[in-house]
GROMACS .gro file of C-alpha atoms in nm:
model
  303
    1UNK     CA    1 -21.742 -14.159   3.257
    2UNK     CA    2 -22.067 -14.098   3.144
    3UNK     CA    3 -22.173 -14.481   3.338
    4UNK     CA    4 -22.051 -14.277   3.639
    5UNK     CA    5 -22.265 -13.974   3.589
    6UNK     CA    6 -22.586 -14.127   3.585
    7UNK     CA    7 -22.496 -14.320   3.890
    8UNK     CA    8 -22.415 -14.020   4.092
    9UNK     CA    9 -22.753 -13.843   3.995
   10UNK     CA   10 -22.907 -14.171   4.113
   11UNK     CA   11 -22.743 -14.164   4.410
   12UNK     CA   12 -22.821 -13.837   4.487
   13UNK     CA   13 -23.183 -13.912   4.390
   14UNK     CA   14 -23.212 -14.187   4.613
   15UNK     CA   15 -23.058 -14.002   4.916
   16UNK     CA   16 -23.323 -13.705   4.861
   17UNK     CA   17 -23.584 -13.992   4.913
   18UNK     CA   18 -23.494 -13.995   5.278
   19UNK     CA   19 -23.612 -13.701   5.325
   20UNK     CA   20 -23.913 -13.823   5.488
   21UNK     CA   21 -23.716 -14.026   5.756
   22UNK     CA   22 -23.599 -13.713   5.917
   23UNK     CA   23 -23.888 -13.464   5.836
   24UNK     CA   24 -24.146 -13.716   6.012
   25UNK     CA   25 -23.952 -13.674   6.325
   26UNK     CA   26 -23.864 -13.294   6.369
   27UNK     CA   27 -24.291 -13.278   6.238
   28UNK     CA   28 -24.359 -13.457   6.565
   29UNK     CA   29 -24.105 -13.264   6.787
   30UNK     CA   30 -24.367 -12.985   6.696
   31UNK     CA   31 -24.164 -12.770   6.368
   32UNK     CA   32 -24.332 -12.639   6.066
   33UNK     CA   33 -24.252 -12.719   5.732
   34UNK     CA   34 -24.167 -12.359   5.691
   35UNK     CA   35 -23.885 -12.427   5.989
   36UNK     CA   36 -23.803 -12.775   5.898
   37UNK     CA   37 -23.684 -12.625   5.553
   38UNK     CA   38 -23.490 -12.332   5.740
   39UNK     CA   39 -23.265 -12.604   5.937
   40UNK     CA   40 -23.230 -12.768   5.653
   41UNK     CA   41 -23.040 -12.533   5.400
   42UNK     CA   42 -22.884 -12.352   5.788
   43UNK     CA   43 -22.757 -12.717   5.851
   44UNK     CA   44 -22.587 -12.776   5.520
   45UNK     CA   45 -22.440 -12.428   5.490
   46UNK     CA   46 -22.238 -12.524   5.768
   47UNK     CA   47 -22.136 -12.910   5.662
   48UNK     CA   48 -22.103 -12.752   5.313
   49UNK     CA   49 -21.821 -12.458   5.435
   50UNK     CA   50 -21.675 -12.679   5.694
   51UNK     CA   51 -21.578 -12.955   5.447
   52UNK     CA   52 -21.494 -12.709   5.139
   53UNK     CA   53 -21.304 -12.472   5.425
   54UNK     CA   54 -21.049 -12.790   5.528
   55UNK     CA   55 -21.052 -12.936   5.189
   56UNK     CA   56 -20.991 -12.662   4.910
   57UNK     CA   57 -21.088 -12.297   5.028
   58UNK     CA   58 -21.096 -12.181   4.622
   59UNK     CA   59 -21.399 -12.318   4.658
   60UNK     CA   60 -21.542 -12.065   4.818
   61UNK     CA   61 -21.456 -11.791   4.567
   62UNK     CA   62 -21.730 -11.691   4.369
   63UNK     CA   63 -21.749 -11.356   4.135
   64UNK     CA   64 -22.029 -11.139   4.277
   65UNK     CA   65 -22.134 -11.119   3.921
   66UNK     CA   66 -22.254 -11.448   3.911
   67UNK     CA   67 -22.500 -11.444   4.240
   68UNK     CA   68 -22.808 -11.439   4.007
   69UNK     CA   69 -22.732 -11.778   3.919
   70UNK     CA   70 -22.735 -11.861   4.261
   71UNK     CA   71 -23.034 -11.666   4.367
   72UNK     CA   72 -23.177 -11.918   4.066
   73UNK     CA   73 -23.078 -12.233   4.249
   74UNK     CA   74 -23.066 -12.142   4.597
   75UNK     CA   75 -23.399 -11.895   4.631
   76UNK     CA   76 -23.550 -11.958   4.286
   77UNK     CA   77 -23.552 -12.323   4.313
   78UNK     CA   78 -23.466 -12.493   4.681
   79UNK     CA   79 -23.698 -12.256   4.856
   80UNK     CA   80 -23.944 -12.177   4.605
   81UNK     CA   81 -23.995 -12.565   4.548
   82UNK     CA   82 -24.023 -12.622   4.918
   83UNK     CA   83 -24.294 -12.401   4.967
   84UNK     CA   84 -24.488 -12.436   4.680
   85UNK     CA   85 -24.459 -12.826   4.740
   86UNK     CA   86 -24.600 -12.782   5.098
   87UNK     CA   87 -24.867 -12.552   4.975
   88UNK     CA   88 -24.946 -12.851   4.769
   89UNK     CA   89 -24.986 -13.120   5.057
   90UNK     CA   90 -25.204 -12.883   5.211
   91UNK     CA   91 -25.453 -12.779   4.941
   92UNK     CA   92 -25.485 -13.127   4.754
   93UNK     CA   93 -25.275 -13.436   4.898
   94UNK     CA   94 -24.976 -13.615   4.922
   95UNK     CA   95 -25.003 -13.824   4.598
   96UNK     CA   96 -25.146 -13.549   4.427
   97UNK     CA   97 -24.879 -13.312   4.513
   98UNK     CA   98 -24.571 -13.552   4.478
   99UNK     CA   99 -24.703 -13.639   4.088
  100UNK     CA  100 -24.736 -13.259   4.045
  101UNK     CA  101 -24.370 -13.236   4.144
  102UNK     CA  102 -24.270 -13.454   3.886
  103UNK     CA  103 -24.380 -13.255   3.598
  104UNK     CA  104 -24.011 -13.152   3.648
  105UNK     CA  105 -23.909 -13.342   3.386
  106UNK     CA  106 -24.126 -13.194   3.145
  107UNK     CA  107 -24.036 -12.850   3.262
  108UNK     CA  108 -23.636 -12.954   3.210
  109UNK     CA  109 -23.697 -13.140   2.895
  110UNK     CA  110 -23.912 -12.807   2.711
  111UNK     CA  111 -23.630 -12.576   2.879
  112UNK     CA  112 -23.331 -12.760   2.783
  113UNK     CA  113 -23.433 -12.789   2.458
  114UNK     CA  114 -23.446 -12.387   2.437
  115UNK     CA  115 -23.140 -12.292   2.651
  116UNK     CA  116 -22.942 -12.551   2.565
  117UNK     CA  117 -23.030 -12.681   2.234
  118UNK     CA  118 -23.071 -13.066   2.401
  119UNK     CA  119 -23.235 -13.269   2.123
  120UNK     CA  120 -23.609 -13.375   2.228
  121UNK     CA  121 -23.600 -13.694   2.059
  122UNK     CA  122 -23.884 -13.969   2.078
  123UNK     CA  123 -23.715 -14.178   2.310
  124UNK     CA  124 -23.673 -13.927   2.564
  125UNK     CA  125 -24.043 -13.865   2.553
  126UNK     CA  126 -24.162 -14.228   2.582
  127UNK     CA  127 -23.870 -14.235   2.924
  128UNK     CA  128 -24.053 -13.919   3.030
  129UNK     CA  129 -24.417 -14.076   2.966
  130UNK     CA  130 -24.286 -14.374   3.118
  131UNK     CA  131 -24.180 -14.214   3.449
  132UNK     CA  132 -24.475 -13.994   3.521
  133UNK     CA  133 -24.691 -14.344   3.466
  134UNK     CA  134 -24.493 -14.488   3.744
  135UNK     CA  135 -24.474 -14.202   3.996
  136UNK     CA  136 -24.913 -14.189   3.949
  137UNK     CA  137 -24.907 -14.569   4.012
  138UNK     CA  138 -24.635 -14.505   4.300
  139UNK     CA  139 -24.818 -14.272   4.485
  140UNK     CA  140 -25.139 -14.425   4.413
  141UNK     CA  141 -25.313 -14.142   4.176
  142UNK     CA  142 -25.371 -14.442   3.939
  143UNK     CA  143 -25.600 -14.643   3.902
  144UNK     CA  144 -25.765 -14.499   4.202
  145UNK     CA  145 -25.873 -14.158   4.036
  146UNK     CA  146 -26.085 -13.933   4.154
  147UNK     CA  147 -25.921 -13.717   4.393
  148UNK     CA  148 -26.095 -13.321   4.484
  149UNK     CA  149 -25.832 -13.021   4.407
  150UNK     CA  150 -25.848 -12.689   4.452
  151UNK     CA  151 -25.716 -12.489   4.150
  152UNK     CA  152 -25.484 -12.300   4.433
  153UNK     CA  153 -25.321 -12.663   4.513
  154UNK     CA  154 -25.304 -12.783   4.121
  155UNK     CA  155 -25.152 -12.414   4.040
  156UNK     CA  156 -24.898 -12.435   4.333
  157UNK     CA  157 -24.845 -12.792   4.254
  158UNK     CA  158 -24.744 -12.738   3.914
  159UNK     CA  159 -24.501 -12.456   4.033
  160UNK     CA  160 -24.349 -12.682   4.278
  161UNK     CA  161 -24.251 -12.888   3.975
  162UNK     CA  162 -24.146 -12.596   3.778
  163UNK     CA  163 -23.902 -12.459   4.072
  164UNK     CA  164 -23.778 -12.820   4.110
  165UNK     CA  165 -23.684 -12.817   3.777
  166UNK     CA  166 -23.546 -12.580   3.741
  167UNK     CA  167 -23.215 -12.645   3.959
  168UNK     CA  168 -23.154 -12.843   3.614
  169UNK     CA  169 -23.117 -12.556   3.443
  170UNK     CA  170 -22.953 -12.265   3.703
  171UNK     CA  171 -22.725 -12.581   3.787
  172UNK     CA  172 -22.594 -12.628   3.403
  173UNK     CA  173 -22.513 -12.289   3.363
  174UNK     CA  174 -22.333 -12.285   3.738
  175UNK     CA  175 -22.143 -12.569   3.639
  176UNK     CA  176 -21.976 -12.437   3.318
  177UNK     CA  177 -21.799 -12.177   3.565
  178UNK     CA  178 -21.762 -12.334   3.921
  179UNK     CA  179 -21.696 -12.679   4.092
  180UNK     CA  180 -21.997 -12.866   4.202
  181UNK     CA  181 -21.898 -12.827   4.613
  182UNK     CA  182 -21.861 -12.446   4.510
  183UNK     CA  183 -22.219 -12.461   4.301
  184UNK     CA  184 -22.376 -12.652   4.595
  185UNK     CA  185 -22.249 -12.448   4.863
  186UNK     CA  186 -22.379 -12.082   4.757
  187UNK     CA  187 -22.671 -12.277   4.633
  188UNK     CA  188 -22.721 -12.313   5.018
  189UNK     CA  189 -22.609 -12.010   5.145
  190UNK     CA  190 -22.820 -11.787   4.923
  191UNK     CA  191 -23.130 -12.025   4.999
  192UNK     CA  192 -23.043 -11.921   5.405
  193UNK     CA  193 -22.998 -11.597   5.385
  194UNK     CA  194 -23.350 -11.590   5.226
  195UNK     CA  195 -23.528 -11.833   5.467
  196UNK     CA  196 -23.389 -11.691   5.782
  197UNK     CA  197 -23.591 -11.388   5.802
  198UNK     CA  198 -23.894 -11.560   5.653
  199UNK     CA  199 -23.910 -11.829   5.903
  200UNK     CA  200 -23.932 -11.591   6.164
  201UNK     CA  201 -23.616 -11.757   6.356
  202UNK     CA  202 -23.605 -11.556   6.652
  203UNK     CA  203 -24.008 -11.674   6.742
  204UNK     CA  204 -23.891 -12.023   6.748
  205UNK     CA  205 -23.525 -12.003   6.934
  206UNK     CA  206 -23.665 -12.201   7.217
  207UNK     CA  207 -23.703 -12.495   7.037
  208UNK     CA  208 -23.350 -12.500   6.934
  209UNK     CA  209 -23.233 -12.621   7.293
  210UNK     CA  210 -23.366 -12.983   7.211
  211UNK     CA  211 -23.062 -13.165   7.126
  212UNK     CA  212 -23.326 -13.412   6.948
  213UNK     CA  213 -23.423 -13.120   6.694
  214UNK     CA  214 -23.030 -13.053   6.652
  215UNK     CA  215 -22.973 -13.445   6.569
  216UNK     CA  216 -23.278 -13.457   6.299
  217UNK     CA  217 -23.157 -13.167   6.115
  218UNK     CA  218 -22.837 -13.234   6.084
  219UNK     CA  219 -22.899 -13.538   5.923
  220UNK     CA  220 -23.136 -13.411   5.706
  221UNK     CA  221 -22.917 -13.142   5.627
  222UNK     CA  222 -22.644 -13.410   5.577
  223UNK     CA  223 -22.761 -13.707   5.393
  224UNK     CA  224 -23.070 -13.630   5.160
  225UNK     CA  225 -22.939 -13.241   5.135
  226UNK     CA  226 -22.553 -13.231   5.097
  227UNK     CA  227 -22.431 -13.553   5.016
  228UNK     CA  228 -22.790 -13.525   4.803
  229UNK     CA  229 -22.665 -13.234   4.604
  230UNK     CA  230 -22.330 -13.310   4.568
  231UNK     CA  231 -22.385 -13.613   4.387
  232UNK     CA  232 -22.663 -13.447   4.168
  233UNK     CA  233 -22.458 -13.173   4.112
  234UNK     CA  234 -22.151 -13.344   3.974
  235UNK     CA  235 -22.361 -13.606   3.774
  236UNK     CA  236 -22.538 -13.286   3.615
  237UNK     CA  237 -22.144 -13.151   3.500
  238UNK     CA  238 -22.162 -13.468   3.244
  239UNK     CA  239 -22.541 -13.524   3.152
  240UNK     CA  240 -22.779 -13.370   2.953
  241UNK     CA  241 -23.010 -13.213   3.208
  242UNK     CA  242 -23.326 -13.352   3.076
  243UNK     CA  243 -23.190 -13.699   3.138
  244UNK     CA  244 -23.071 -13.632   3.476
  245UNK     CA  245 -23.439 -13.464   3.573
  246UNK     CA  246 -23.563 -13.816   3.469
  247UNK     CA  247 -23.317 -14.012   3.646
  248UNK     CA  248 -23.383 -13.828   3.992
  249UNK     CA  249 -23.725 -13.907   3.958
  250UNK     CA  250 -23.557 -14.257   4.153
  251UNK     CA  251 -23.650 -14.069   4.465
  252UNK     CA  252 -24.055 -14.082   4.500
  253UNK     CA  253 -23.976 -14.516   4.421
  254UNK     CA  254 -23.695 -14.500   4.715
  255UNK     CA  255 -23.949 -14.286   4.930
  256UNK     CA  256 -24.168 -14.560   4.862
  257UNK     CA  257 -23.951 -14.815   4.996
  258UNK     CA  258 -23.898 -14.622   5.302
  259UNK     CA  259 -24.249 -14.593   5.407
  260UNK     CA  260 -24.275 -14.948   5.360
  261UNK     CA  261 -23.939 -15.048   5.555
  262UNK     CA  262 -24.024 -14.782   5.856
  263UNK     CA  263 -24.339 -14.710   5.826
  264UNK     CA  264 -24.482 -15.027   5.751
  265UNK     CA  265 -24.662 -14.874   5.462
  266UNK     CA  266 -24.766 -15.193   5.224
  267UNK     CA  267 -24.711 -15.162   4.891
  268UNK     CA  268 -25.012 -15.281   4.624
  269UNK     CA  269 -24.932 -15.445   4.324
  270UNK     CA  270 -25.008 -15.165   4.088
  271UNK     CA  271 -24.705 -14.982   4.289
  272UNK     CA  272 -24.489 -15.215   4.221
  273UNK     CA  273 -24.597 -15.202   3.885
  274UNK     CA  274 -24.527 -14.800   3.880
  275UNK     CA  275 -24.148 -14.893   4.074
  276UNK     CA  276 -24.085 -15.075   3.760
  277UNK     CA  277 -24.161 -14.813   3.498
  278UNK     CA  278 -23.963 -14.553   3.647
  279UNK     CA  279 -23.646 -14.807   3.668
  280UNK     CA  280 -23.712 -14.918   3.302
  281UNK     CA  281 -23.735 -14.572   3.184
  282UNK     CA  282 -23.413 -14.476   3.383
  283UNK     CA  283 -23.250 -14.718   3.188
  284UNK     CA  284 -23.349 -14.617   2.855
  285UNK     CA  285 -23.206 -14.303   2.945
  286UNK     CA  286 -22.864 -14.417   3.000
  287UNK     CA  287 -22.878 -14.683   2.760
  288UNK     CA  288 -22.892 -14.397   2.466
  289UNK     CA  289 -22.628 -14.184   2.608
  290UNK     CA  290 -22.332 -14.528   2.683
  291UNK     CA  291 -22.489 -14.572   2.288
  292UNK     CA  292 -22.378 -14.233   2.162
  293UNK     CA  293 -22.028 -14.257   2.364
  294UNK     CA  294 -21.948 -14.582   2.231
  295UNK     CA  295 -22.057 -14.444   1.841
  296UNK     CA  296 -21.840 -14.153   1.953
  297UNK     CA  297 -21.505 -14.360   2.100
  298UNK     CA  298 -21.516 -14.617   1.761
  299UNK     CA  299 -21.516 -14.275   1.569
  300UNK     CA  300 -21.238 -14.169   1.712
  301UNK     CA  301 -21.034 -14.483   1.683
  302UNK     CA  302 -21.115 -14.521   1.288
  303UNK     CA  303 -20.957 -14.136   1.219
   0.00000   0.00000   0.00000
């Protein structure tokens, strides 16, 4: 089961690594990122309440009790990361920013271990070290160096990686009390109801009559959002969510891949390098959790 787990987070990992596919194109129809991010979470609200609506409406019970938890993965971390993350691109770069993201990990790792009691053993830190190598050789940061930041773009950088982790931990406690579609979904909702008003909506209505626009964001808000999530979501139910933060860290090697395929972005040989780290420390991850279930299983059989 646990085989499974890690290869839904994957999945979902690799799906968010399209992002840029879609994003490129409503960028060029002439959106912000601020707007791009609006359709996105408006998009999969309605895939997300359409499919749980004809498939199993419980799903869309939720005790108002529990909307802090999804102010903390809807508002908290989807649009707090998205912003923060763009604030990034602008202040520093692109390589500089996507590395800061993935301090995630470290964020998850340090937080689990408080919340949730989730041994930090050695292992997980060499994975961790492992995969924050290969995303700087990924997007470049090493061995080329020297790059000029602001402390504005390192600071909002840093958050971006803090907010992106912390979906992690909002989405662990989420899970203990609702299905993932159910988690997902008000994840979504509560992120829209926030970024409606922000993104100014009713400034920008004219561009909504381009059916091109309409055909962009609903695949973004399809395949690297919902389908994105859901798989995340339901490998998080039965993983430890420090491994699962490393695991997703998949998606800056498949975003790498996609430059190269579409954009005809060539990759050197120290990225290749950094590709391999982050697989090799992705299986080191699973490797000691199939370990610990099969100690577990021959335990069982000998009472």
């Amino acid at each position: 089961m646990n085989r499974w787990a890690y290869i839904s987070i994957a999945a979902g990992a690799a799906l968010w690594g399209t992002i840029g596919l879609f994003v490129q194109e409503l960028y060029r129809l002439g959106l912000t990122p601020l707007q791009v991010v609006a359709l996105r979470v408006s998009c999969a609200v309605i895939f997300l309440v359409s499919y749980a609506f004809v498939i199993n409406r419980q799903w869309l019970r939720i005790h108002i009790k529990d909307s802090p938890i999804f102010i903390g993965t809807g508002v908290i971390s989807v649009v707090f990361f998205n912003w923060c993350f763009f604030i990034a691109i602008q202040e520093t770069s692109i390589s500089v920013a996507a590395i800061l993201l993935y301090t995630a990990p470290a964020f998850v790792l340090l937080l689990s271990r408080i919340l949730f009691k989730e041994p930090l053993t050695a292992r997980k830190l060499v994975s961790l070290a492992l995969t924050l190598s290969g995303c700087m050789l990924v997007v470049e940061l090493l061995p080329n160096g020297l790059i000029t930041m602001t402390t504005f773009g390192i600071l909002a950088g840093i958050a971006s990686g803090l907010f992106y982790g912390l979906y992690s931990i909002f989405g662990k406690f989420a899970l203990k009390i609702y299905h993932p579609i159910t988690v997902t979904t008000y994840t979504f909702i509560f992120a829209t109801i926030f970024i409606l008003p922000v993104s100014q909506i009713w400034t920008w209505a004219a561009y909504l009559s381009d059916l091109k626009i309409w055909l962009y964001a609903a695949s973004l808000g399809l395949f690297p959002t919902v389908l994105a999530f859901i798989f995340y979501t339901k490998g998080l139910g039965q993983v430890e969510a420090g491994k699962a933060s490393i695991v997703a860290t998949l998606e800056p090697v498949v975003a790498a891949f996609i430059g190269m395929l579409f954009y005809a972005e060539v990759l050197q040989v120290w990225q290749y390098i950094g590709v391999i780290l982050v697989i090799i420390s992705v299986i080191a991850v699973q490797n000691i959790s199939i370990t610990k279930f099969n100690k577990k299983s021959k335990m069982d059989q000998s009472v």
